[in-house]
Amino acid sequence: MCGIVGAIAQRDVSDILLEGLRRLEYRGYDSAGIAVVYNNEIQRIRSLGKVNELVKAVGEKTLAGGLGIAHTRWATHGKPSVNNAHPHVAGPLAIVHNGIIENYIDIKNRLIEKGHQFTSETDTEVFVALVNSYLEQEGNLLNATKRAIKDVKGAYGTVVIDKNEPEHLVAARSGSPIVIGLGIGENFVASDPVALFPITHRFIYLEEGDIADVSRFKIVIYDKNGNVVNRAVNEVNIENDEAVKGEYRHFMQKEIYEQTKVVTDTLAGRISDEHFVVECFGTNARDVFSSIERVKIVACGTSYHAGLMAREWFESLAGIPTDVEIASEFRYRKSITQKNTLFVTLSQSGETADTLAAVRIAKQKGYAHTLCICNVPGSSLVRESELVFLTRAGREICVASTKAFTTQLVSLLLLVGSIGVVKGTISSEDESGYVASLRKLAPSIEKALALDSKVEEISREFVNKRNALFLGRGAMYPIAMEGALKLKEISYIHAEAYAAGELKHGPIALIDADMPVIVVAPNNDLLAKLRSNIEEVSARRGILYVFGTPKLGLTKDPNIRFTEIDEVDELIAPIVYNVILQLLAYYVAIIKGTDVDKPRNLAKSVTVE
Ligand code: AGP
């Protein structure tokens, strides 16, 4: 979703700003813009499409000036267009903004009555016009921004500059992240530290309600009550720059192939011999786990699918009643808080607005404890949760999540195991069996990846398809859902998942020779039932792509393309089979010629509702 970069320095900052935007490209956007102050004038350039278009528009000549802001916009209010692209200006001010100002229409009408003319359809232009309206009264940019912020409802991560105050910029955060990157005699701001890695690894994360006055040699931060506060400086080290594709054609392919490594990394130090290391969830994890009686999981998209998978494991392995809900539903539903419940959020980014809102609501509603499983250290969700477990997937750049999902599943197995052991619902014999299965995961994924060329061959049959169904049962149903989501996200084929037993209650009407049906069928108790479901589809001339165990015992059938998958422990089968569905989606997208890493309309991190 939208990205922000800002800088105050002695040197010209436009190249730093443009490089920052390039590094935020993975988040998804539809237009970009830059504004730099030079000789008390704002030079603003905006363009539709990719950052490269903006770079072309800026041209060969570096925009001179040591104070500037830049932005990639993902349209919310108003279509993608040059006029709606940020930065927006009003009087001497320019602004970039992530988030949504919910009461912008009221404010806009008020400002129109006072004679202000708007040139865009955005809430952001209203925001900057509001700051400008207070400028004369308040005397300076900082106070005018503080005043304007009191009027707005909604979410913002924002940076404002004033051509008449070229010695500083003002940044503010509420609901949308902002970090300050520290330099020597120069300072920077961004919506994600990644934007600033080429110039600094030292960051201050603004907290909710903070406003920062940032100049070259000084940073003053005010909290939501207006008090000056000290925020910690964090060293964020990246071993090597993960934003490089290397030998791979796409980041998605690279990230699929990294899964053996990230699974091993995520397990390191978290299982020992035959045991789960409960303390990896926090020093007080044992006390928390022994006190809880049930689990509530809330997440969005792929992370929600991880939650559905976890419910299977919590209930079947550890006997813990578990409930899973989409965050955007949970936050507005009048739900009942059950006592002694552990509230678990799952998120790759840790910045998903709905998930973040959910954890805040959970605290208000009196959930006993909160725990998040997240891939980004220092993210908002991590900072706001009581217990934190970091997946170690490394930076995921492709918008469609692959390796982050896999590490979420690994982490959830560790959580289920740890809670089960602490509560005594998992025996030590079962514990050592589960740990042994987890140790087999990386080699099993390796074997699944070896099917790459077979899956690529199958994918060619999807070139003219517009729809697809995914079927699974039990633990494989969430995997079918994730397979369908992956296919639709990156190939734009309409795909739906069904629990195979549900087929005859309606969706079977869709089956004909044009409807590919993808089935995930590892060896488990439901195999015979699944075989019947497969036969029902074949009898109606549906073409089936079955990935499964030979134990499925299918008879030769021209409607069935069967790909044999090596036997894999039942516990980890969903994770392994998911890798195959990731490969399928990837190759279908290539055949369809889509922008695999940056699919249309999507954003990597959904920081607005
Ligand atoms: C996955 O491929 C998605 N693009 C999307 O569904 C994502 O999982 C969802 O937006 C949640 O993101 P999070 O894990 O960062 O909270």
Coordinates of C-alpha atoms and ligand atoms in Angstrom, one line a residue:
M1 CA 0.0 0.0 0.0
C2 CA 1.1 3.7 -0.1
G3 CA 4.7 4.5 0.7
I4 CA 6.4 7.6 2.2
V5 CA 9.9 8.9 2.1
G6 CA 11.1 12.2 3.4
A7 CA 14.5 13.9 4.0
I8 CA 16.2 16.9 5.5
A9 CA 19.9 17.2 4.6
Q10 CA 22.5 19.6 3.4
R11 CA 22.9 17.6 0.1
D12 CA 20.3 17.3 -2.6
V13 CA 17.8 14.7 -1.5
S14 CA 15.9 13.8 -4.6
D15 CA 17.9 10.7 -5.5
I16 CA 17.6 9.4 -2.0
L17 CA 13.8 9.9 -2.2
L18 CA 13.5 8.2 -5.5
E19 CA 15.6 5.2 -4.4
G20 CA 13.4 5.1 -1.3
L21 CA 10.3 4.9 -3.5
R22 CA 11.9 2.1 -5.6
R23 CA 12.5 0.1 -2.4
L24 CA 8.8 0.5 -1.4
E25 CA 7.5 -0.6 -4.8
Y26 CA 6.8 -4.1 -3.6
R27 CA 4.0 -2.7 -1.4
G28 CA 1.8 -2.0 -4.4
Y29 CA 0.8 1.4 -5.8
D30 CA -0.6 3.1 -8.8
S31 CA 1.0 6.6 -9.0
A32 CA 4.1 8.3 -7.5
G33 CA 5.3 11.8 -6.8
I34 CA 8.0 14.0 -5.3
A35 CA 8.3 17.5 -3.9
V36 CA 11.6 19.2 -3.1
V37 CA 12.1 22.7 -1.6
Y38 CA 14.7 24.9 -3.4
N39 CA 15.1 28.6 -2.9
N40 CA 11.9 28.8 -0.9
E41 CA 9.9 27.2 -3.8
I42 CA 8.3 23.8 -3.9
Q43 CA 9.2 21.8 -7.0
R44 CA 6.6 19.1 -7.4
I45 CA 6.5 16.2 -10.0
R46 CA 3.9 13.5 -10.1
S47 CA 3.2 10.7 -12.5
L48 CA 0.8 7.8 -13.1
G49 CA 2.2 4.2 -13.0
K50 CA 5.5 2.9 -11.8
V51 CA 8.3 4.8 -10.0
N52 CA 10.3 4.6 -13.3
E53 CA 7.7 6.9 -14.9
L54 CA 8.4 9.4 -12.1
V55 CA 12.1 9.0 -12.6
K56 CA 11.6 9.7 -16.3
A57 CA 9.5 12.8 -15.5
V58 CA 12.2 14.1 -13.2
G59 CA 14.6 13.6 -16.0
E60 CA 18.4 13.6 -16.1
K61 CA 18.7 16.6 -13.8
T62 CA 18.7 16.0 -10.1
L63 CA 16.1 18.1 -8.4
A64 CA 18.1 20.5 -6.2
G65 CA 17.2 21.0 -2.6
G66 CA 17.9 19.4 0.8
L67 CA 14.3 19.2 2.0
G68 CA 11.8 16.9 0.3
I69 CA 9.1 14.3 0.4
A70 CA 8.0 11.5 -1.9
H71 CA 5.2 9.0 -2.1
T72 CA 3.7 6.0 -3.9
R73 CA -0.1 6.1 -3.8
W74 CA -2.5 3.2 -3.8
A75 CA -5.8 4.8 -4.6
T76 CA -8.5 5.0 -1.9
H77 CA -10.3 8.3 -2.4
G78 CA -10.3 9.2 -6.0
K79 CA -9.1 7.2 -9.0
P80 CA -5.4 6.7 -9.8
S81 CA -4.4 9.9 -11.7
V82 CA -1.7 12.5 -11.7
N83 CA -4.0 15.0 -10.0
N84 CA -4.8 12.6 -7.2
A85 CA -1.1 11.6 -6.7
H86 CA 0.8 12.9 -3.7
P87 CA 2.4 15.2 -2.7
H88 CA -0.5 17.5 -2.4
V89 CA 0.0 21.2 -1.8
A90 CA -1.9 24.1 -0.1
G91 CA -0.3 27.5 0.3
P92 CA 3.4 27.1 1.1
L93 CA 2.8 23.5 2.2
A94 CA 3.3 20.0 0.7
I95 CA 2.2 16.8 2.2
V96 CA 2.4 13.0 1.8
H97 CA 0.0 10.8 3.6
N98 CA -0.8 7.2 4.2
G99 CA -4.2 6.2 5.6
I100 CA -7.7 7.5 5.4
I101 CA -9.2 10.7 6.8
E102 CA -12.7 9.6 7.5
N103 CA -14.3 13.0 8.1
Y104 CA -12.7 14.7 5.1
I105 CA -16.0 15.6 3.5
D106 CA -17.1 17.7 6.4
I107 CA -13.7 19.4 6.6
K108 CA -13.6 19.9 2.8
N109 CA -17.1 21.6 2.9
R110 CA -15.9 23.9 5.7
L111 CA -12.8 24.9 3.7
I112 CA -14.7 25.4 0.5
E113 CA -17.1 27.8 2.3
K114 CA -14.0 29.7 3.3
G115 CA -12.9 29.9 -0.3
H116 CA -10.4 27.1 -0.6
Q117 CA -10.3 25.4 -4.1
F118 CA -9.4 21.8 -4.4
T119 CA -7.7 20.2 -7.4
S120 CA -8.0 16.5 -6.5
E121 CA -10.6 14.1 -5.2
T122 CA -8.4 13.0 -2.3
D123 CA -8.8 13.2 1.5
T124 CA -5.1 14.1 1.6
E125 CA -5.5 17.4 -0.2
V126 CA -8.1 18.2 2.5
F127 CA -5.6 17.4 5.2
V128 CA -3.0 19.7 3.9
A129 CA -5.5 22.5 3.3
L130 CA -6.6 22.1 6.9
V131 CA -3.0 22.5 8.1
N132 CA -2.6 25.5 5.9
S133 CA -5.9 27.1 7.2
Y134 CA -4.3 27.1 10.7
L135 CA -0.9 28.3 9.6
E136 CA -1.4 32.0 10.0
Q137 CA -3.2 31.7 13.4
E138 CA -0.6 29.2 14.8
G139 CA 2.4 30.9 13.4
N140 CA 4.4 27.9 12.3
L141 CA 4.1 24.5 10.6
L142 CA 4.5 22.4 13.8
N143 CA 1.7 24.1 15.7
A144 CA -0.6 24.2 12.6
T145 CA -0.1 20.5 12.1
K146 CA -0.8 19.7 15.8
R147 CA -3.9 21.8 15.6
A148 CA -5.1 20.1 12.3
I149 CA -4.5 16.6 13.7
K150 CA -7.0 17.4 16.5
D151 CA -9.7 17.9 13.8
V152 CA -9.2 14.7 11.8
K153 CA -10.7 11.3 12.4
G154 CA -9.2 8.2 10.8
A155 CA -5.7 7.0 10.1
Y156 CA -2.6 8.8 9.1
G157 CA 1.1 8.4 8.7
T158 CA 2.1 11.8 7.3
V159 CA 4.9 14.2 6.5
V160 CA 4.4 17.9 5.9
I161 CA 6.9 20.5 4.7
D162 CA 6.7 24.2 4.3
K163 CA 8.7 26.2 1.7
N164 CA 9.1 29.0 4.2
E165 CA 10.5 26.8 6.9
P166 CA 13.1 24.8 4.9
E167 CA 15.1 23.8 8.0
H168 CA 12.7 21.0 9.1
L169 CA 9.8 18.7 8.3
V170 CA 7.0 17.5 10.5
A171 CA 5.9 13.8 10.7
A172 CA 3.0 12.3 12.5
R173 CA 1.6 8.9 13.1
S174 CA -1.8 7.5 14.0
G175 CA -2.8 4.1 12.6
S176 CA -0.2 4.1 9.8
P177 CA 3.5 3.6 10.6
I178 CA 6.3 6.2 10.4
V179 CA 9.9 5.7 11.2
I180 CA 12.7 8.3 11.5
G181 CA 16.0 7.2 10.0
L182 CA 19.0 8.9 11.7
G183 CA 21.9 10.2 9.7
I184 CA 24.9 12.4 10.6
G185 CA 23.8 16.0 10.1
E186 CA 20.9 14.8 8.1
N187 CA 17.7 12.9 9.0
F188 CA 15.1 10.9 7.1
V189 CA 11.5 9.6 7.5
A190 CA 9.7 6.7 5.9
S191 CA 6.7 4.5 6.2
D192 CA 9.0 1.4 6.3
P193 CA 12.7 1.3 7.3
V194 CA 13.4 -0.7 4.1
A195 CA 13.2 2.6 2.1
L196 CA 16.2 4.0 4.0
F197 CA 18.5 1.0 4.2
P198 CA 21.0 2.4 1.8
I199 CA 21.6 5.4 4.0
T200 CA 21.0 4.4 7.6
H201 CA 20.3 1.4 9.9
R202 CA 19.4 3.5 12.9
F203 CA 15.7 4.1 13.4
I204 CA 13.2 5.6 15.8
Y205 CA 9.7 4.2 15.5
L206 CA 7.0 6.8 16.1
E207 CA 4.2 5.5 18.4
E208 CA 0.5 6.1 18.1
G209 CA -0.3 9.8 18.3
D210 CA 3.3 11.0 18.1
I211 CA 4.3 14.1 16.2
A212 CA 7.9 14.6 15.3
D213 CA 9.7 17.8 14.4
V214 CA 12.7 16.7 12.4
S215 CA 15.6 18.9 11.4
R216 CA 19.2 18.1 10.4
F217 CA 20.7 18.1 13.9
K218 CA 17.6 17.7 16.1
I219 CA 14.5 15.6 16.5
V220 CA 11.8 16.5 19.0
I221 CA 9.0 14.0 19.5
Y222 CA 5.7 14.9 21.1
D223 CA 3.3 12.2 22.3
K224 CA -0.5 12.3 22.0
N225 CA -0.8 14.5 25.0
G226 CA 1.7 17.0 23.7
N227 CA 4.5 16.1 26.0
V228 CA 8.1 15.9 24.7
V229 CA 9.1 12.2 24.8
N230 CA 12.2 10.1 24.2
R231 CA 11.8 7.2 21.8
A232 CA 14.4 4.4 21.6
V233 CA 16.8 4.2 18.8
N234 CA 16.8 0.8 17.1
E235 CA 19.6 -0.7 15.1
V236 CA 18.0 -2.6 12.3
N237 CA 20.7 -4.7 10.6
I238 CA 20.2 -6.5 7.3
E239 CA 22.9 -9.1 6.5
N240 CA 22.5 -8.7 2.8
D241 CA 20.1 -6.9 0.7
E242 CA 17.1 -9.1 0.3
A243 CA 15.6 -6.9 -2.4
V244 CA 17.7 -8.7 -5.1
K245 CA 16.2 -11.5 -7.3
G246 CA 19.6 -13.1 -7.9
E247 CA 19.2 -16.2 -10.2
Y248 CA 15.4 -16.1 -10.0
R249 CA 13.0 -14.7 -12.5
H250 CA 10.6 -13.3 -9.9
F251 CA 10.7 -12.6 -6.2
M252 CA 7.8 -15.0 -5.8
Q253 CA 9.9 -17.8 -7.3
K254 CA 12.9 -16.9 -5.1
E255 CA 10.6 -16.8 -2.0
I256 CA 9.0 -20.2 -2.8
Y257 CA 12.5 -21.6 -3.1
E258 CA 13.7 -20.1 0.1
Q259 CA 11.2 -22.1 2.1
T260 CA 13.6 -24.9 3.1
K261 CA 15.9 -22.3 4.6
V262 CA 13.3 -20.2 6.3
V263 CA 11.6 -23.2 7.9
T264 CA 14.9 -24.3 9.3
D265 CA 15.6 -20.7 10.5
T266 CA 12.1 -20.5 12.2
L267 CA 12.7 -23.8 14.0
A268 CA 16.2 -23.0 15.2
G269 CA 16.4 -22.9 19.0
R270 CA 12.7 -23.4 19.2
I271 CA 12.8 -27.2 19.4
S272 CA 15.4 -29.1 21.3
D273 CA 16.0 -32.9 21.1
E274 CA 12.4 -34.2 21.4
H275 CA 10.8 -31.1 23.0
F276 CA 9.2 -27.8 22.2
V277 CA 11.0 -24.8 23.8
V278 CA 8.0 -23.1 25.4
E279 CA 10.0 -20.1 26.5
C280 CA 10.5 -19.0 22.9
F281 CA 7.1 -17.4 23.2
G282 CA 8.2 -15.3 26.1
T283 CA 9.6 -15.7 29.6
N284 CA 6.1 -15.7 31.0
A285 CA 4.7 -18.0 28.3
R286 CA 4.5 -21.0 30.6
D287 CA 2.3 -19.1 33.1
V288 CA 0.1 -17.7 30.3
F289 CA -0.3 -21.0 28.6
S290 CA -1.2 -22.9 31.8
S291 CA -3.9 -20.3 32.6
I292 CA -5.7 -20.3 29.2
E293 CA -8.6 -22.6 28.3
R294 CA -9.3 -21.5 24.7
V295 CA -7.8 -19.7 21.8
K296 CA -9.2 -17.0 19.5
I297 CA -7.3 -16.3 16.3
V298 CA -7.8 -13.2 14.2
A299 CA -6.1 -12.3 10.9
C300 CA -6.6 -11.4 7.2
G301 CA -6.1 -13.1 3.9
T302 CA -3.4 -15.7 3.8
S303 CA -2.7 -15.2 7.5
Y304 CA -6.4 -16.0 8.1
H305 CA -5.9 -19.3 6.3
A306 CA -3.0 -20.0 8.6
G307 CA -5.4 -19.4 11.4
L308 CA -7.9 -21.9 10.0
M309 CA -5.1 -24.4 9.8
A310 CA -4.2 -23.7 13.4
R311 CA -7.7 -24.4 14.5
E312 CA -7.4 -27.9 13.1
W313 CA -4.2 -28.5 15.0
F314 CA -5.3 -26.8 18.3
E315 CA -8.4 -28.9 18.5
S316 CA -7.1 -32.3 17.1
L317 CA -3.7 -32.3 18.7
A318 CA -4.0 -30.3 21.9
G319 CA -7.7 -30.5 22.6
I320 CA -7.9 -26.7 23.0
P321 CA -11.2 -25.1 21.7
T322 CA -10.3 -22.6 19.0
D323 CA -12.2 -20.0 17.1
V324 CA -10.9 -18.2 14.0
E325 CA -12.1 -14.9 12.6
I326 CA -11.4 -12.4 9.8
A327 CA -10.1 -9.2 11.5
S328 CA -12.2 -6.8 9.5
E329 CA -15.3 -8.7 10.7
F330 CA -14.2 -9.2 14.3
R331 CA -13.5 -5.5 14.8
Y332 CA -17.1 -4.4 14.1
R333 CA -19.0 -7.5 15.3
K334 CA -20.6 -7.6 18.7
S335 CA -18.8 -10.7 19.7
I336 CA -18.7 -12.4 23.1
T337 CA -15.4 -12.5 25.0
Q338 CA -14.9 -15.9 26.6
K339 CA -12.9 -16.0 29.7
N340 CA -9.3 -17.3 29.9
T341 CA -8.9 -17.0 26.2
L342 CA -5.6 -16.3 24.4
F343 CA -6.1 -13.8 21.6
V344 CA -3.7 -14.6 18.8
T345 CA -3.1 -12.4 15.8
L346 CA -1.2 -13.6 12.7
S347 CA 0.4 -11.1 10.3
Q348 CA 3.3 -11.1 7.9
S349 CA 3.7 -7.3 8.0
G350 CA 2.5 -6.5 11.5
E351 CA 0.9 -3.4 10.0
T352 CA -2.4 -4.7 8.6
A353 CA -4.9 -2.0 9.8
D354 CA -7.7 -4.5 10.6
T355 CA -5.5 -6.9 12.5
L356 CA -4.0 -4.0 14.5
A357 CA -7.5 -2.7 15.3
A358 CA -8.5 -6.2 16.3
V359 CA -5.8 -6.5 18.9
R360 CA -6.6 -3.1 20.4
I361 CA -10.3 -4.1 20.6
A362 CA -9.3 -7.5 22.2
K363 CA -7.5 -5.6 24.9
Q364 CA -10.5 -3.4 25.5
K365 CA -12.8 -6.4 25.6
G366 CA -10.8 -8.0 28.3
Y367 CA -9.2 -11.0 26.6
A368 CA -6.9 -12.7 29.1
H369 CA -3.7 -12.4 27.0
T370 CA -2.6 -11.4 23.5
L371 CA 0.0 -13.1 21.3
C372 CA 1.1 -12.2 17.8
I373 CA 3.0 -14.3 15.3
C374 CA 4.6 -11.8 12.9
N375 CA 7.4 -11.6 10.4
V376 CA 8.5 -8.0 11.0
P377 CA 10.4 -7.1 14.2
G378 CA 9.5 -3.7 15.5
S379 CA 6.2 -3.6 13.6
S380 CA 3.1 -2.1 15.2
L381 CA 1.5 -5.5 16.0
V382 CA 4.7 -6.7 17.6
R383 CA 4.9 -3.6 19.8
E384 CA 1.3 -3.8 20.9
S385 CA 1.1 -7.5 21.7
E386 CA 1.9 -9.0 25.1
L387 CA 3.6 -12.2 23.8
V388 CA 5.5 -12.1 20.5
F389 CA 6.7 -14.9 18.2
L390 CA 8.7 -13.8 15.2
T391 CA 8.7 -16.0 12.1
R392 CA 12.0 -15.9 10.4
A393 CA 10.9 -15.8 6.8
G394 CA 13.2 -12.8 5.9
R395 CA 11.8 -9.9 4.0
E396 CA 8.9 -11.0 1.7
I397 CA 8.8 -8.8 -1.4
C398 CA 6.3 -10.5 -3.7
V399 CA 2.8 -9.2 -2.9
A400 CA 1.5 -12.7 -2.8
S401 CA 2.6 -14.3 0.4
T402 CA 4.4 -17.7 0.2
K403 CA 7.3 -18.2 2.6
A404 CA 5.7 -16.0 5.3
F405 CA 2.6 -18.3 5.3
T406 CA 4.8 -21.4 5.5
T407 CA 6.7 -20.0 8.5
Q408 CA 3.4 -19.0 10.1
L409 CA 2.3 -22.6 9.9
V410 CA 5.5 -23.8 11.5
S411 CA 5.2 -21.2 14.2
L412 CA 1.6 -22.3 14.9
L413 CA 2.6 -25.9 15.2
L414 CA 5.2 -24.8 17.8
L415 CA 2.5 -22.8 19.6
V416 CA 0.0 -25.7 19.6
G417 CA 2.7 -28.1 20.8
S418 CA 3.9 -25.7 23.5
I419 CA 0.4 -25.0 24.8
G420 CA -0.5 -28.7 24.7
V421 CA 2.7 -29.7 26.6
V422 CA 2.2 -27.0 29.3
K423 CA -1.5 -28.0 29.8
G424 CA -0.7 -31.7 29.7
T425 CA -3.0 -32.4 26.7
I426 CA -0.1 -33.5 24.6
S427 CA 1.8 -36.6 25.9
S428 CA 5.6 -36.7 25.9
E429 CA 5.4 -39.5 23.3
D430 CA 3.3 -37.3 21.0
E431 CA 5.5 -34.3 21.6
S432 CA 8.6 -36.2 20.4
G433 CA 6.6 -37.5 17.4
Y434 CA 5.6 -33.9 16.4
V435 CA 9.1 -32.6 16.9
A436 CA 10.4 -35.4 14.7
S437 CA 7.9 -34.6 12.0
L438 CA 8.9 -30.9 12.1
R439 CA 12.5 -31.9 11.6
K440 CA 11.5 -33.7 8.4
L441 CA 9.8 -30.5 7.0
A442 CA 12.7 -28.9 5.2
P443 CA 13.7 -32.1 3.3
S444 CA 10.0 -32.7 2.5
I445 CA 9.7 -29.2 1.0
E446 CA 12.8 -29.8 -0.9
K447 CA 11.2 -32.9 -2.5
A448 CA 8.0 -30.9 -3.3
L449 CA 10.2 -28.3 -5.0
A450 CA 11.7 -31.0 -7.2
L451 CA 8.3 -31.3 -8.8
D452 CA 8.7 -27.9 -10.3
S453 CA 8.9 -28.9 -13.9
K454 CA 6.0 -31.3 -13.6
V455 CA 3.8 -28.5 -12.1
E456 CA 5.0 -26.1 -14.8
E457 CA 3.8 -28.6 -17.5
I458 CA 0.4 -28.9 -15.8
S459 CA 0.1 -25.2 -15.6
R460 CA 0.0 -24.9 -19.4
E461 CA -3.5 -26.5 -19.4
F462 CA -4.7 -23.3 -17.6
V463 CA -3.9 -20.9 -20.3
N464 CA -7.5 -20.4 -21.4
K465 CA -9.2 -21.0 -18.1
R466 CA -11.3 -18.4 -16.4
N467 CA -12.4 -20.3 -13.3
A468 CA -11.0 -23.1 -11.1
L469 CA -12.1 -25.0 -8.0
F470 CA -9.8 -26.3 -5.3
L471 CA -10.9 -29.2 -3.1
G472 CA -9.6 -30.5 0.2
R473 CA -10.9 -32.1 3.3
G474 CA -10.0 -31.7 7.0
A475 CA -6.6 -30.2 7.4
M476 CA -6.3 -29.8 3.7
Y477 CA -9.3 -27.5 3.3
P478 CA -7.4 -24.4 4.5
I479 CA -4.7 -25.4 2.1
A480 CA -7.2 -25.6 -0.8
M481 CA -8.4 -22.1 0.3
E482 CA -4.9 -20.7 0.2
G483 CA -4.2 -22.4 -3.2
A484 CA -7.3 -20.7 -4.6
L485 CA -6.3 -17.3 -3.2
K486 CA -2.8 -17.6 -4.6
L487 CA -4.2 -18.5 -8.0
K488 CA -6.6 -15.6 -8.2
E489 CA -4.2 -13.0 -6.8
I490 CA -1.5 -13.5 -9.4
S491 CA -3.2 -15.2 -12.4
Y492 CA -6.6 -13.3 -12.1
I493 CA -8.3 -16.7 -12.7
H494 CA -11.4 -16.8 -10.6
A495 CA -10.8 -19.6 -8.1
E496 CA -12.8 -20.9 -5.1
A497 CA -12.1 -23.6 -2.6
Y498 CA -14.6 -26.0 -1.1
A499 CA -14.4 -28.6 1.5
A500 CA -14.8 -31.6 -0.8
G501 CA -17.8 -33.0 1.1
E502 CA -19.7 -29.7 0.4
L503 CA -19.5 -30.1 -3.3
K504 CA -22.8 -31.8 -3.8
H505 CA -24.6 -29.1 -1.8
G506 CA -24.3 -26.7 -4.7
P507 CA -20.9 -26.1 -6.4
I508 CA -21.1 -29.4 -8.3
A509 CA -23.5 -27.5 -10.6
L510 CA -20.5 -25.6 -11.9
I511 CA -18.7 -28.7 -13.0
D512 CA -18.2 -29.2 -16.8
A513 CA -15.3 -29.9 -19.1
D514 CA -14.2 -26.3 -18.8
M515 CA -13.8 -26.3 -15.0
P516 CA -10.4 -27.4 -13.7
V517 CA -10.7 -29.0 -10.3
I518 CA -7.5 -29.1 -8.2
V519 CA -7.5 -31.6 -5.4
V520 CA -4.9 -32.0 -2.6
A521 CA -5.0 -35.6 -1.3
P522 CA -2.2 -36.7 1.1
N523 CA -2.6 -39.9 3.1
N524 CA -5.1 -39.4 6.0
D525 CA -8.3 -40.8 7.4
L526 CA -10.4 -39.0 4.9
L527 CA -8.9 -40.5 1.8
A528 CA -11.7 -42.8 0.9
K529 CA -14.2 -40.0 1.3
L530 CA -12.1 -37.8 -0.9
R531 CA -11.9 -40.5 -3.6
S532 CA -15.7 -40.5 -3.8
N533 CA -15.7 -36.7 -4.3
I534 CA -13.1 -37.0 -7.1
E535 CA -15.3 -39.6 -8.8
E536 CA -18.3 -37.4 -8.5
V537 CA -16.5 -34.7 -10.4
S538 CA -15.1 -37.0 -13.1
A539 CA -18.6 -38.5 -13.7
R540 CA -19.7 -34.9 -14.7
R541 CA -16.8 -34.5 -17.1
G542 CA -14.8 -32.2 -14.8
I543 CA -11.0 -32.3 -15.4
L544 CA -9.2 -33.1 -12.2
Y545 CA -5.7 -32.2 -11.2
V546 CA -5.0 -34.4 -8.3
F547 CA -1.8 -34.0 -6.1
G548 CA -1.7 -36.9 -3.8
T549 CA -0.6 -40.2 -2.3
P550 CA -0.7 -43.3 -4.5
K551 CA -2.8 -44.8 -1.6
L552 CA -5.7 -42.8 -3.0
G553 CA -6.0 -45.7 -5.4
L554 CA -7.6 -43.9 -8.4
T555 CA -8.4 -46.1 -11.4
K556 CA -7.2 -44.9 -14.8
D557 CA -9.4 -42.1 -15.9
P558 CA -8.9 -39.7 -18.9
N559 CA -10.4 -36.9 -16.8
I560 CA -7.8 -37.2 -14.0
R561 CA -4.3 -35.9 -14.2
F562 CA -2.6 -37.5 -11.1
T563 CA 0.7 -36.2 -9.7
E564 CA 2.2 -38.5 -7.2
I565 CA 3.6 -36.8 -4.1
D566 CA 6.1 -38.6 -1.9
E567 CA 4.6 -39.9 1.4
V568 CA 4.9 -37.2 4.1
D569 CA 4.0 -37.2 7.8
E570 CA 0.4 -36.3 8.2
L571 CA 1.3 -33.4 10.6
I572 CA 3.3 -31.5 8.0
A573 CA 1.5 -32.6 4.8
P574 CA -0.6 -29.4 4.6
I575 CA 2.6 -27.3 4.6
V576 CA 4.3 -29.5 1.9
Y577 CA 1.2 -29.7 -0.3
N578 CA 0.8 -25.9 -0.1
V579 CA 4.3 -25.5 -1.7
I580 CA 3.0 -27.4 -4.8
L581 CA -0.1 -25.1 -5.0
Q582 CA 2.3 -22.1 -4.8
L583 CA 4.2 -23.4 -7.8
L584 CA 1.0 -24.0 -9.7
A585 CA -0.2 -20.5 -9.1
Y586 CA 3.3 -19.1 -10.1
Y587 CA 3.5 -21.0 -13.4
V588 CA -0.1 -20.3 -14.3
A589 CA 0.6 -16.5 -13.7
I590 CA 3.6 -16.7 -16.0
I591 CA 1.6 -18.3 -18.7
K592 CA -1.1 -15.7 -18.3
G593 CA 1.6 -13.0 -18.5
T594 CA 0.7 -11.1 -15.4
D595 CA 2.9 -9.0 -13.2
V596 CA 3.7 -11.8 -10.8
D597 CA 5.4 -9.9 -8.0
K598 CA 3.1 -6.9 -8.2
P599 CA -0.4 -8.1 -9.2
R600 CA -2.9 -5.4 -10.2
N601 CA -4.9 -3.6 -7.5
L602 CA -3.1 -5.4 -4.6
A603 CA -0.8 -4.0 -1.9
K604 CA 1.7 -5.9 0.1
S605 CA 0.7 -4.4 3.4
V606 CA -2.9 -3.2 3.8
T607 CA -2.5 -0.3 6.1
V608 CA -6.0 1.1 5.6
E609 CA -9.4 -0.5 6.3
Ligands
AGP1 C1 -1.5 -12.8 0.6 O1 -1.0 -13.3 -0.5 C2 -2.0 -11.5 0.6 N1 -1.6 -10.6 -0.4 C3 -2.9 -11.0 1.7 O2 -4.0 -11.8 1.7 C4 -2.3 -10.9 3.1 O3 -2.1 -12.2 3.6 C5 -3.2 -10.1 4.0 O4 -3.3 -8.8 3.5 C6 -2.7 -10.1 5.4 O5 -1.4 -9.5 5.5 P1 -0.5 -9.6 6.8 O6 -0.2 -11.0 6.9 O7 0.7 -8.7 6.5 O8 -1.4 -9.1 7.9

